[in-house]
């Protein structure tokens, strides 16, 4: 059963001055490692499930095409979308819960008083719905593009005067790797984006509940794969309700859909959340 965090679980806000978020010295490198390790676990998890969805979609599509000799891109697109959505929604829910639990365990290490369980006045289901609303058009576009790619390949092979079974085998050989790579890209990007979203919501609630002036800092991995405008954003520090400016675009967190595809696909940047009096090293 999915756990819902409710207001009644939250310690009285009249006592919020008893709690602190301050950690003293905070290491950017350690935070990057912590968030990267978190994402790697869940990226592997969702990749396997997405790869299964794409493989099943391809097999079903080719079976129907072999049986009927007809391929309808719109029907195929809708079928793929119907299979992708529940898998990803379940994944978004899993990541939100895991992010909350991971942060709670992490911050307990820095606390001397009785543990304050952060973020208890948040409804996970509402957060998942909020995040999913930003993905509906993107997922629809993914499904449509895959169906159209198959349609183009069928038309190409028909022009070569191949039989239906030959066309089906050609599609199978070509698209098995294409769809596997597509599943990997979606897994990498969606794991980063949903974990960043959940992390941001978590810390926003912490700041509100504790009544503190929390800040957030953009941290790029800064290696040969880091895009130039993310390296340029590295070190930007703003208040919780502020936006980073990345490649000329305002973003609340790494992976924020406001940044557009150029800023979010394959992004590995993380956001460091600190008390205004913490020292970032």
mmCIF file of C-alpha atoms in Angstrom:
data_model
loop_
_atom_site.group_PDB
_atom_site.id
_atom_site.type_symbol
_atom_site.label_atom_id
_atom_site.label_comp_id
_atom_site.label_asym_id
_atom_site.label_seq_id
_atom_site.Cartn_x
_atom_site.Cartn_y
_atom_site.Cartn_z
ATOM 1 C CA UNK A 1 0.000 0.000 0.000
ATOM 2 C CA UNK A 2 1.310 3.452 -0.888
ATOM 3 C CA UNK A 3 2.111 5.587 2.108
ATOM 4 C CA UNK A 4 0.501 9.006 2.280
ATOM 5 C CA UNK A 5 2.159 11.638 4.406
ATOM 6 C CA UNK A 6 -0.434 13.680 6.264
ATOM 7 C CA UNK A 7 -0.410 16.879 8.300
ATOM 8 C CA UNK A 8 -1.309 15.051 11.523
ATOM 9 C CA UNK A 9 2.062 13.262 11.405
ATOM 10 C CA UNK A 10 3.940 16.560 11.483
ATOM 11 C CA UNK A 11 5.238 17.885 14.815
ATOM 12 C CA UNK A 12 3.557 21.120 15.859
ATOM 13 C CA UNK A 13 4.882 24.014 13.836
ATOM 14 C CA UNK A 14 4.795 26.057 17.040
ATOM 15 C CA UNK A 15 7.869 24.052 18.042
ATOM 16 C CA UNK A 16 9.692 24.376 14.752
ATOM 17 C CA UNK A 17 12.368 26.577 16.310
ATOM 18 C CA UNK A 18 13.553 23.436 18.133
ATOM 19 C CA UNK A 19 14.662 21.960 14.836
ATOM 20 C CA UNK A 20 17.519 22.949 12.608
ATOM 21 C CA UNK A 21 18.689 22.071 9.133
ATOM 22 C CA UNK A 22 22.215 23.382 9.622
ATOM 23 C CA UNK A 23 25.056 20.952 8.916
ATOM 24 C CA UNK A 24 28.104 23.268 9.094
ATOM 25 C CA UNK A 25 30.429 22.243 6.270
ATOM 26 C CA UNK A 26 28.799 20.624 3.258
ATOM 27 C CA UNK A 27 30.757 18.896 0.488
ATOM 28 C CA UNK A 28 29.559 19.305 -3.090
ATOM 29 C CA UNK A 29 31.504 16.206 -4.168
ATOM 30 C CA UNK A 30 29.867 14.065 -1.498
ATOM 31 C CA UNK A 31 26.403 15.300 -2.417
ATOM 32 C CA UNK A 32 27.009 14.552 -6.093
ATOM 33 C CA UNK A 33 28.096 11.022 -5.177
ATOM 34 C CA UNK A 34 25.094 10.528 -2.893
ATOM 35 C CA UNK A 35 22.551 11.598 -5.484
ATOM 36 C CA UNK A 36 24.342 9.822 -8.327
ATOM 37 C CA UNK A 37 24.364 6.528 -6.418
ATOM 38 C CA UNK A 38 20.667 6.943 -5.662
ATOM 39 C CA UNK A 39 19.865 7.482 -9.344
ATOM 40 C CA UNK A 40 21.982 4.575 -10.556
ATOM 41 C CA UNK A 41 19.979 2.119 -8.480
ATOM 42 C CA UNK A 42 16.663 3.290 -9.858
ATOM 43 C CA UNK A 43 17.896 3.813 -13.398
ATOM 44 C CA UNK A 44 18.782 0.134 -13.611
ATOM 45 C CA UNK A 45 15.405 -0.788 -12.131
ATOM 46 C CA UNK A 46 13.296 1.164 -14.640
ATOM 47 C CA UNK A 47 15.496 0.324 -17.638
ATOM 48 C CA UNK A 48 14.661 -3.369 -17.291
ATOM 49 C CA UNK A 49 10.947 -2.630 -17.188
ATOM 50 C CA UNK A 50 11.018 -0.175 -20.070
ATOM 51 C CA UNK A 51 13.059 -2.578 -22.173
ATOM 52 C CA UNK A 52 10.421 -5.248 -21.536
ATOM 53 C CA UNK A 53 7.656 -2.835 -22.597
ATOM 54 C CA UNK A 54 9.397 -1.948 -25.848
ATOM 55 C CA UNK A 55 10.253 -5.577 -26.614
ATOM 56 C CA UNK A 56 6.640 -6.654 -26.018
ATOM 57 C CA UNK A 57 5.369 -3.768 -28.141
ATOM 58 C CA UNK A 58 7.658 -4.714 -31.021
ATOM 59 C CA UNK A 59 6.701 -8.399 -30.876
ATOM 60 C CA UNK A 60 2.974 -7.644 -30.745
ATOM 61 C CA UNK A 61 3.248 -5.110 -33.565
ATOM 62 C CA UNK A 62 5.087 -7.530 -35.848
ATOM 63 C CA UNK A 63 2.729 -10.399 -35.026
ATOM 64 C CA UNK A 64 -0.288 -8.292 -35.992
ATOM 65 C CA UNK A 65 1.443 -7.034 -39.123
ATOM 66 C CA UNK A 66 2.368 -10.575 -40.181
ATOM 67 C CA UNK A 67 -1.196 -11.777 -39.591
ATOM 68 C CA UNK A 68 -3.021 -8.886 -41.289
ATOM 69 C CA UNK A 69 -0.477 -7.250 -43.572
ATOM 70 C CA UNK A 70 -1.585 -3.894 -42.140
ATOM 71 C CA UNK A 71 0.264 -1.482 -39.860
ATOM 72 C CA UNK A 72 -1.642 1.433 -38.341
ATOM 73 C CA UNK A 73 0.778 3.918 -36.722
ATOM 74 C CA UNK A 74 -1.878 5.649 -34.624
ATOM 75 C CA UNK A 75 -3.173 2.369 -33.194
ATOM 76 C CA UNK A 76 0.375 1.192 -32.473
ATOM 77 C CA UNK A 77 1.237 4.524 -30.851
ATOM 78 C CA UNK A 78 -1.777 4.344 -28.535
ATOM 79 C CA UNK A 79 -0.942 0.779 -27.587
ATOM 80 C CA UNK A 80 2.637 1.723 -26.673
ATOM 81 C CA UNK A 81 1.459 4.720 -24.658
ATOM 82 C CA UNK A 82 -0.999 2.542 -22.742
ATOM 83 C CA UNK A 83 1.853 0.220 -21.774
ATOM 84 C CA UNK A 84 4.332 2.962 -20.876
ATOM 85 C CA UNK A 85 2.109 5.054 -18.617
ATOM 86 C CA UNK A 86 1.376 2.580 -15.781
ATOM 87 C CA UNK A 87 5.008 1.423 -15.686
ATOM 88 C CA UNK A 88 6.289 4.985 -15.341
ATOM 89 C CA UNK A 89 3.605 6.122 -12.883
ATOM 90 C CA UNK A 90 4.484 3.210 -10.610
ATOM 91 C CA UNK A 91 8.151 4.153 -10.979
ATOM 92 C CA UNK A 92 7.502 7.819 -10.137
ATOM 93 C CA UNK A 93 5.717 6.738 -6.959
ATOM 94 C CA UNK A 94 8.581 4.444 -5.982
ATOM 95 C CA UNK A 95 11.201 7.179 -6.497
ATOM 96 C CA UNK A 96 9.256 9.769 -4.495
ATOM 97 C CA UNK A 97 8.961 7.436 -1.522
ATOM 98 C CA UNK A 98 12.594 6.366 -1.772
ATOM 99 C CA UNK A 99 13.809 9.972 -2.009
ATOM 100 C CA UNK A 100 11.888 10.983 1.109
ATOM 101 C CA UNK A 101 13.175 7.975 3.050
ATOM 102 C CA UNK A 102 16.739 8.471 1.825
ATOM 103 C CA UNK A 103 16.769 12.136 2.848
ATOM 104 C CA UNK A 104 15.244 11.417 6.240
ATOM 105 C CA UNK A 105 17.899 8.795 6.961
ATOM 106 C CA UNK A 106 20.666 11.075 5.711
ATOM 107 C CA UNK A 107 19.699 14.123 7.770
ATOM 108 C CA UNK A 108 19.204 12.149 10.968
ATOM 109 C CA UNK A 109 23.002 11.754 11.039
ATOM 110 C CA UNK A 110 23.393 15.493 11.647
ATOM 111 C CA UNK A 111 20.761 15.869 14.346
ATOM 112 C CA UNK A 112 21.305 15.670 18.110
ATOM 113 C CA UNK A 113 17.725 16.257 19.221
ATOM 114 C CA UNK A 114 14.869 13.819 18.732
ATOM 115 C CA UNK A 115 14.587 13.115 15.026
ATOM 116 C CA UNK A 116 12.263 15.343 13.088
ATOM 117 C CA UNK A 117 10.714 13.444 10.193
ATOM 118 C CA UNK A 118 10.835 15.891 7.343
ATOM 119 C CA UNK A 119 8.130 16.369 4.760
ATOM 120 C CA UNK A 120 5.293 14.608 6.564
ATOM 121 C CA UNK A 121 2.616 16.977 5.326
ATOM 122 C CA UNK A 122 3.032 15.907 1.705
ATOM 123 C CA UNK A 123 0.694 13.637 -0.198
ATOM 124 C CA UNK A 124 2.800 11.357 -2.381
ATOM 125 C CA UNK A 125 -0.059 10.632 -4.768
ATOM 126 C CA UNK A 126 -0.617 14.329 -5.412
ATOM 127 C CA UNK A 127 3.090 14.800 -6.063
ATOM 128 C CA UNK A 128 3.129 11.907 -8.525
ATOM 129 C CA UNK A 129 0.105 13.333 -10.330
ATOM 130 C CA UNK A 130 1.718 16.763 -10.434
ATOM 131 C CA UNK A 131 4.890 15.339 -11.934
ATOM 132 C CA UNK A 132 3.057 13.090 -14.384
ATOM 133 C CA UNK A 133 1.102 16.047 -15.768
ATOM 134 C CA UNK A 134 4.385 17.477 -17.038
ATOM 135 C CA UNK A 135 5.092 14.198 -18.878
ATOM 136 C CA UNK A 136 1.871 13.390 -20.715
ATOM 137 C CA UNK A 137 2.767 15.228 -23.935
ATOM 138 C CA UNK A 138 6.347 13.971 -23.825
ATOM 139 C CA UNK A 139 5.280 10.329 -23.471
ATOM 140 C CA UNK A 140 2.721 10.751 -26.233
ATOM 141 C CA UNK A 141 5.446 12.157 -28.471
ATOM 142 C CA UNK A 142 7.750 9.231 -27.691
ATOM 143 C CA UNK A 143 5.062 6.685 -28.588
ATOM 144 C CA UNK A 144 4.169 8.512 -31.803
ATOM 145 C CA UNK A 145 7.789 8.748 -32.933
ATOM 146 C CA UNK A 146 8.435 5.033 -32.420
ATOM 147 C CA UNK A 147 5.319 4.080 -34.390
ATOM 148 C CA UNK A 148 6.240 6.458 -37.205
ATOM 149 C CA UNK A 149 9.766 5.019 -37.376
ATOM 150 C CA UNK A 150 8.313 1.554 -37.888
ATOM 151 C CA UNK A 151 5.926 2.893 -40.537
ATOM 152 C CA UNK A 152 8.798 4.472 -42.480
ATOM 153 C CA UNK A 153 10.823 1.275 -42.323
ATOM 154 C CA UNK A 154 7.865 -0.777 -43.575
ATOM 155 C CA UNK A 155 7.413 1.601 -46.505
ATOM 156 C CA UNK A 156 11.120 1.380 -47.293
ATOM 157 C CA UNK A 157 11.148 -2.434 -47.264
ATOM 158 C CA UNK A 158 7.954 -2.612 -49.302
ATOM 159 C CA UNK A 159 9.671 -0.548 -51.970
ATOM 160 C CA UNK A 160 12.341 -3.239 -52.095
ATOM 161 C CA UNK A 161 9.583 -5.725 -53.004
ATOM 162 C CA UNK A 162 10.065 -7.856 -49.891
ATOM 163 C CA UNK A 163 7.392 -10.201 -48.572
ATOM 164 C CA UNK A 164 5.527 -9.478 -45.339
ATOM 165 C CA UNK A 165 7.521 -12.087 -43.341
ATOM 166 C CA UNK A 166 10.765 -10.642 -44.735
ATOM 167 C CA UNK A 167 9.677 -7.129 -43.745
ATOM 168 C CA UNK A 168 8.787 -8.323 -40.251
ATOM 169 C CA UNK A 169 12.203 -9.959 -39.824
ATOM 170 C CA UNK A 170 13.935 -6.810 -41.046
ATOM 171 C CA UNK A 171 11.966 -4.674 -38.586
ATOM 172 C CA UNK A 172 12.775 -7.098 -35.758
ATOM 173 C CA UNK A 173 16.498 -7.014 -36.468
ATOM 174 C CA UNK A 174 16.692 -3.247 -36.757
ATOM 175 C CA UNK A 175 14.397 -2.123 -33.961
ATOM 176 C CA UNK A 176 15.453 -4.502 -31.202
ATOM 177 C CA UNK A 177 18.593 -2.414 -30.607
ATOM 178 C CA UNK A 178 16.853 0.893 -31.373
ATOM 179 C CA UNK A 179 14.197 0.263 -28.741
ATOM 180 C CA UNK A 180 16.731 -1.000 -26.216
ATOM 181 C CA UNK A 181 18.681 2.238 -26.602
ATOM 182 C CA UNK A 182 15.453 4.226 -26.369
ATOM 183 C CA UNK A 183 14.580 2.453 -23.114
ATOM 184 C CA UNK A 184 18.032 3.253 -21.744
ATOM 185 C CA UNK A 185 17.730 6.951 -22.653
ATOM 186 C CA UNK A 186 14.280 7.251 -21.091
ATOM 187 C CA UNK A 187 15.451 5.409 -17.969
ATOM 188 C CA UNK A 188 18.459 7.684 -17.545
ATOM 189 C CA UNK A 189 16.556 10.908 -18.152
ATOM 190 C CA UNK A 190 13.407 10.055 -16.210
ATOM 191 C CA UNK A 191 15.307 8.754 -13.191
ATOM 192 C CA UNK A 192 17.260 12.000 -13.021
ATOM 193 C CA UNK A 193 14.244 14.220 -13.570
ATOM 194 C CA UNK A 194 11.791 12.567 -11.185
ATOM 195 C CA UNK A 195 14.385 12.198 -8.418
ATOM 196 C CA UNK A 196 15.296 15.878 -8.816
ATOM 197 C CA UNK A 197 11.625 16.859 -8.673
ATOM 198 C CA UNK A 198 11.009 14.749 -5.549
ATOM 199 C CA UNK A 199 14.159 16.099 -3.904
ATOM 200 C CA UNK A 200 13.077 19.669 -4.606
ATOM 201 C CA UNK A 201 9.582 19.111 -3.205
ATOM 202 C CA UNK A 202 11.039 17.462 -0.135
ATOM 203 C CA UNK A 203 13.378 20.354 0.646
ATOM 204 C CA UNK A 204 10.738 22.966 -0.133
ATOM 205 C CA UNK A 205 8.581 21.397 2.561
ATOM 206 C CA UNK A 206 11.498 21.246 4.993
ATOM 207 C CA UNK A 207 12.161 24.954 4.479
ATOM 208 C CA UNK A 208 8.483 25.798 4.980
ATOM 209 C CA UNK A 209 8.073 23.583 8.044
ATOM 210 C CA UNK A 210 11.205 24.800 9.778
ATOM 211 C CA UNK A 211 10.807 28.408 8.715
ATOM 212 C CA UNK A 212 14.439 28.636 7.631
ATOM 213 C CA UNK A 213 16.188 30.476 4.824
ATOM 214 C CA UNK A 214 17.309 27.491 2.826
ATOM 215 C CA UNK A 215 19.287 27.960 -0.361
ATOM 216 C CA UNK A 216 19.887 25.743 -3.353
ATOM 217 C CA UNK A 217 23.043 25.462 -5.431
ATOM 218 C CA UNK A 218 23.447 24.080 -8.973
ATOM 219 C CA UNK A 219 26.215 21.460 -9.064
ATOM 220 C CA UNK A 220 27.472 20.165 -12.398
ATOM 221 C CA UNK A 221 29.510 16.972 -12.587
ATOM 222 C CA UNK A 222 32.096 18.864 -14.673
ATOM 223 C CA UNK A 223 33.685 16.189 -16.804
ATOM 224 C CA UNK A 224 34.080 15.723 -20.553
ATOM 225 C CA UNK A 225 30.396 14.798 -20.927
ATOM 226 C CA UNK A 226 29.047 17.889 -19.170
ATOM 227 C CA UNK A 227 27.364 20.281 -21.595
ATOM 228 C CA UNK A 228 28.945 23.718 -21.627
ATOM 229 C CA UNK A 229 25.936 25.661 -20.369
ATOM 230 C CA UNK A 230 25.545 23.305 -17.402
ATOM 231 C CA UNK A 231 29.211 23.819 -16.547
ATOM 232 C CA UNK A 232 28.572 27.561 -16.724
ATOM 233 C CA UNK A 233 25.624 27.186 -14.320
ATOM 234 C CA UNK A 234 27.796 25.328 -11.824
ATOM 235 C CA UNK A 235 27.851 27.126 -8.473
ATOM 236 C CA UNK A 236 24.787 29.278 -9.075
ATOM 237 C CA UNK A 237 23.081 29.740 -5.697
ATOM 238 C CA UNK A 238 19.534 31.042 -5.239
ATOM 239 C CA UNK A 239 16.813 31.040 -2.605
ATOM 240 C CA UNK A 240 14.318 28.164 -2.576
ATOM 241 C CA UNK A 241 11.662 30.119 -4.454
ATOM 242 C CA UNK A 242 14.175 31.392 -7.017
ATOM 243 C CA UNK A 243 15.225 30.030 -10.394
ATOM 244 C CA UNK A 244 18.606 29.161 -11.798
ATOM 245 C CA UNK A 245 19.356 30.584 -15.235
ATOM 246 C CA UNK A 246 20.659 27.755 -17.396
ATOM 247 C CA UNK A 247 21.397 28.398 -21.060
ATOM 248 C CA UNK A 248 19.239 31.515 -20.748
ATOM 249 C CA UNK A 249 16.268 29.560 -19.357
ATOM 250 C CA UNK A 250 14.893 29.721 -15.773
ATOM 251 C CA UNK A 251 14.863 26.343 -13.981
ATOM 252 C CA UNK A 252 13.794 25.592 -10.418
ATOM 253 C CA UNK A 253 15.898 22.411 -10.237
ATOM 254 C CA UNK A 254 17.987 20.149 -12.447
ATOM 255 C CA UNK A 255 15.611 18.269 -14.726
ATOM 256 C CA UNK A 256 12.924 20.961 -14.481
ATOM 257 C CA UNK A 257 10.785 20.599 -17.651
ATOM 258 C CA UNK A 258 10.823 24.400 -17.978
ATOM 259 C CA UNK A 259 14.391 23.969 -19.198
ATOM 260 C CA UNK A 260 13.339 22.109 -22.353
ATOM 261 C CA UNK A 261 14.876 19.020 -23.925
ATOM 262 C CA UNK A 262 18.356 20.540 -24.336
ATOM 263 C CA UNK A 263 18.636 21.041 -20.590
ATOM 264 C CA UNK A 264 17.065 17.853 -19.256
ATOM 265 C CA UNK A 265 17.856 14.929 -21.587
ATOM 266 C CA UNK A 266 20.847 13.002 -20.224
ATOM 267 C CA UNK A 267 21.456 15.665 -17.561
ATOM 268 C CA UNK A 268 23.504 14.533 -14.543
ATOM 269 C CA UNK A 269 23.573 17.775 -12.540
ATOM 270 C CA UNK A 270 22.385 17.790 -8.934
ATOM 271 C CA UNK A 271 21.042 20.458 -6.611
ATOM 272 C CA UNK A 272 22.607 20.982 -3.201
ATOM 273 C CA UNK A 273 20.183 22.254 -0.530
ATOM 274 C CA UNK A 274 21.805 24.041 2.398
ATOM 275 C CA UNK A 275 21.059 26.325 5.297
ATOM 276 C CA UNK A 276 22.148 29.879 4.515
ATOM 277 C CA UNK A 277 24.790 29.618 7.256
ATOM 278 C CA UNK A 278 26.319 26.375 6.017
ATOM 279 C CA UNK A 279 29.782 26.443 4.422
ATOM 280 C CA UNK A 280 29.892 24.742 1.035
ATOM 281 C CA UNK A 281 33.225 23.151 0.132
#
